[in-house]
Short mmCIF file of C-alpha atoms and ligand atoms in Angstrom, two decimals:
data_model
loop_
_atom_site.label_atom_id
_atom_site.label_comp_id
_atom_site.label_asym_id
_atom_site.label_seq_id
_atom_site.Cartn_x
_atom_site.Cartn_y
_atom_site.Cartn_z
CA MET A 480 2.87 -5.61 18.24
CA SER A 481 3.49 -2.24 16.70
CA ASN A 482 0.83 1.27 16.25
CA LEU A 483 2.39 1.76 12.96
CA THR A 484 1.99 0.41 10.05
CA PHE A 485 2.93 1.58 6.08
CA GLY A 486 0.26 1.41 3.12
CA ILE A 487 0.82 2.44 -1.01
CA ILE A 488 -1.84 3.70 -2.67
CA LYS A 489 -1.30 2.47 -6.08
CA PRO A 490 -1.03 3.95 -9.01
CA ASP A 491 -4.16 2.01 -10.47
CA ALA A 492 -6.56 4.05 -7.54
CA VAL A 493 -4.53 7.75 -8.44
CA ALA A 494 -5.01 7.46 -11.78
CA LYS A 495 -8.72 7.32 -11.20
CA GLY A 496 -9.06 10.08 -8.82
CA HIS A 497 -9.49 8.05 -5.95
CA THR A 498 -7.06 9.44 -3.64
CA GLY A 499 -8.63 11.79 -2.15
CA LYS A 500 -11.77 9.54 -1.37
CA ILE A 501 -9.37 7.10 0.44
CA ILE A 502 -7.65 9.51 2.69
CA ASP A 503 -11.21 10.32 3.91
CA LYS A 504 -11.59 7.18 5.00
CA ILE A 505 -8.23 6.19 6.06
CA LEU A 506 -8.74 8.91 8.35
CA ALA A 507 -12.76 8.12 9.53
CA SER A 508 -11.44 4.71 10.65
CA GLY A 509 -9.22 6.17 13.47
CA PHE A 510 -5.53 6.12 11.18
CA GLN A 511 -3.15 9.29 11.61
CA ILE A 512 -0.55 9.75 8.79
CA ARG A 513 2.36 10.30 10.06
CA GLY A 514 4.28 10.12 6.34
CA MET A 515 2.46 11.02 3.39
CA LYS A 516 3.90 11.95 -0.47
CA LEU A 517 3.07 11.70 -4.52
CA ILE A 518 5.76 9.75 -5.59
CA HIS A 519 6.38 8.46 -9.64
CA GLN A 520 8.68 5.18 -9.09
CA SER A 521 11.03 3.83 -10.57
CA LYS A 522 11.36 0.41 -12.54
CA LYS A 523 14.20 -0.63 -10.44
CA GLN A 524 13.40 1.48 -7.11
CA SER A 525 9.82 -1.24 -6.95
CA GLU A 526 11.49 -3.68 -7.87
CA GLY A 527 13.85 -2.95 -5.05
CA PHE A 528 10.28 -2.51 -2.80
CA TYR A 529 9.09 -5.99 -3.67
CA ALA A 530 12.33 -8.20 -3.61
CA VAL A 531 10.30 -11.01 -1.62
CA HIS A 532 8.28 -11.67 -5.12
CA ALA A 533 11.13 -11.49 -7.23
CA GLU A 534 10.71 -15.35 -7.91
CA ARG A 535 6.81 -15.44 -8.36
CA PRO A 536 5.45 -15.22 -11.90
CA PHE A 537 3.47 -11.93 -11.36
CA PHE A 538 6.94 -10.05 -10.91
CA GLY A 539 7.57 -8.68 -13.67
CA GLU A 540 3.79 -7.67 -14.38
CA LEU A 541 4.27 -5.43 -10.89
CA THR A 542 7.17 -3.97 -10.50
CA GLU A 543 5.57 -3.00 -14.25
CA PHE A 544 2.23 -1.64 -13.11
CA MET A 545 3.59 -0.11 -9.50
CA SER A 546 6.84 2.14 -11.92
CA SER A 547 3.22 3.09 -14.33
CA GLY A 548 3.02 5.79 -12.35
CA ALA A 549 2.56 8.04 -9.09
CA CYS A 550 1.65 6.40 -6.01
CA VAL A 551 1.30 7.98 -2.85
CA VAL A 552 3.53 6.34 0.41
CA LEU A 553 1.89 6.26 3.63
CA ALA A 554 3.15 6.06 6.84
CA LEU A 555 -0.04 4.90 8.83
CA GLU A 556 -0.62 4.99 12.95
CA LYS A 557 -3.15 3.53 15.44
CA GLU A 558 -3.11 0.93 17.74
CA ASN A 559 -2.86 -2.77 15.98
CA ALA A 560 -2.06 -0.84 13.03
CA VAL A 561 -0.72 -3.95 10.56
CA LYS A 562 -4.02 -5.65 11.51
CA ALA A 563 -5.93 -2.67 11.43
CA TRP A 564 -4.96 -1.50 8.01
CA ARG A 565 -5.47 -4.67 6.69
CA ASP A 566 -8.89 -5.20 7.83
CA LEU A 567 -9.46 -1.70 5.59
CA MET A 568 -8.09 -2.36 2.56
CA GLY A 569 -9.95 -6.35 2.50
CA ALA A 570 -7.88 -8.97 0.65
CA THR A 571 -5.46 -9.33 -2.23
CA ASN A 572 -8.45 -10.29 -4.96
CA PRO A 573 -10.94 -7.99 -5.27
CA ALA A 574 -13.11 -10.74 -6.09
CA GLU A 575 -12.78 -12.03 -2.36
CA ALA A 576 -13.01 -8.44 -0.47
CA ASP A 577 -15.70 -7.60 2.49
CA GLU A 578 -18.32 -5.17 1.41
CA GLY A 579 -16.83 -1.57 3.53
CA THR A 580 -13.54 -2.65 1.90
CA LEU A 581 -10.95 -0.60 -0.61
CA ARG A 582 -10.73 -3.25 -2.71
CA LYS A 583 -13.85 -4.17 -2.62
CA GLU A 584 -15.26 -0.04 -3.58
CA PHE A 585 -11.45 0.62 -5.90
CA ALA A 586 -9.97 -2.24 -6.95
CA SER A 587 -10.45 -3.76 -10.47
CA SER A 588 -8.45 -6.89 -10.58
CA ILE A 589 -6.21 -9.17 -8.34
CA GLY A 590 -2.97 -6.94 -9.67
CA GLU A 591 -4.34 -3.97 -10.37
CA ASN A 592 -6.18 -3.72 -6.83
CA ALA A 593 -5.34 0.23 -5.54
CA VAL A 594 -3.93 0.23 -2.50
CA HIS A 595 -0.91 -2.22 -0.63
CA GLY A 596 -0.36 -2.85 3.12
CA SER A 597 2.13 -4.08 4.94
CA ASP A 598 2.06 -7.06 6.54
CA SER A 599 3.60 -7.94 9.96
CA ASP A 600 5.24 -4.93 11.97
CA GLU A 601 8.71 -7.03 10.47
CA ASN A 602 7.86 -5.64 7.50
CA ALA A 603 5.95 -2.12 8.02
CA ALA A 604 9.55 -0.72 9.49
CA ILE A 605 11.22 -2.04 6.03
CA GLU A 606 8.91 -0.65 4.00
CA ILE A 607 8.43 2.64 5.87
CA SER A 608 12.17 3.06 5.80
CA TYR A 609 12.66 2.19 2.21
CA PHE A 610 11.06 5.03 1.14
CA PHE A 611 10.70 8.12 4.73
CA SER A 612 13.65 9.03 6.28
CA LYS A 613 12.90 9.72 10.28
CA LEU A 614 12.78 13.27 9.25
CA GLU A 615 9.58 12.65 6.72
CA LEU A 616 7.77 11.24 9.88
CA VAL A 617 5.58 13.51 11.77
P1 LIG B 1793 0.53 -6.03 -2.38
O1 LIG B 1793 0.48 -6.09 -0.87
O2 LIG B 1793 0.93 -4.77 -2.50
O3 LIG B 1793 1.62 -7.25 -2.81
C1 LIG B 1793 1.93 -8.08 -3.60
C2 LIG B 1793 1.32 -8.03 -4.73
O4 LIG B 1793 1.49 -8.44 -5.28
C3 LIG B 1793 -0.30 -7.77 -4.66
O5 LIG B 1793 -0.60 -6.70 -3.57
C4 LIG B 1793 -1.31 -7.72 -5.41
O6 LIG B 1793 -1.38 -7.10 -6.80
C5 LIG B 1793 0.29 -8.10 -6.55
N1 LIG B 1793 -0.50 -10.36 -7.55
C6 LIG B 1793 -0.30 -10.69 -6.56
N2 LIG B 1793 -0.79 -12.19 -7.05
C7 LIG B 1793 -0.94 -11.47 -7.84
C8 LIG B 1793 -1.36 -12.58 -8.90
N3 LIG B 1793 -1.65 -13.68 -9.28
N4 LIG B 1793 -0.84 -11.32 -10.77
C9 LIG B 1793 -1.14 -10.63 -10.22
N5 LIG B 1793 -0.50 -9.14 -9.22
C10 LIG B 1793 -0.66 -10.23 -8.15
#
């Protein structure tokens, strides 16, 4: 198990002014932030990031949304980081997210669901390197 995972505060949450509250909860949950930046992805960048979902019917909607505004990309460290971050985010569909999770509090739909997190250590390493160079990680 790796101690690093990758997260995004998605354009819906940034646009609604939830960035600070989400960062606060990340820190309060014991994560160390090893990389963080505010970016506005192009459609092409977001298609590259979500390439595993290219055949899904929602791919167009997903990549349109992810390139619709600014988001915050994060490299997060904690013991068993992938699971810890997924637990804090809650279920992909906010209607199924537990009380106390970020998606329960901040997400409005399965598409506009406030945050993203890696689903495995392998994907965490790939996703961190998609957005961060080694020099940008502390
Ligand atoms: P995320 O964790 O970023 O990974 C893939 C994303 O696809 C997921 O969060 C959802 O926001 C999105 N997604 C999954 N299912 C659907 C759907 N049925 N319609 C729109 N977006 C979806």
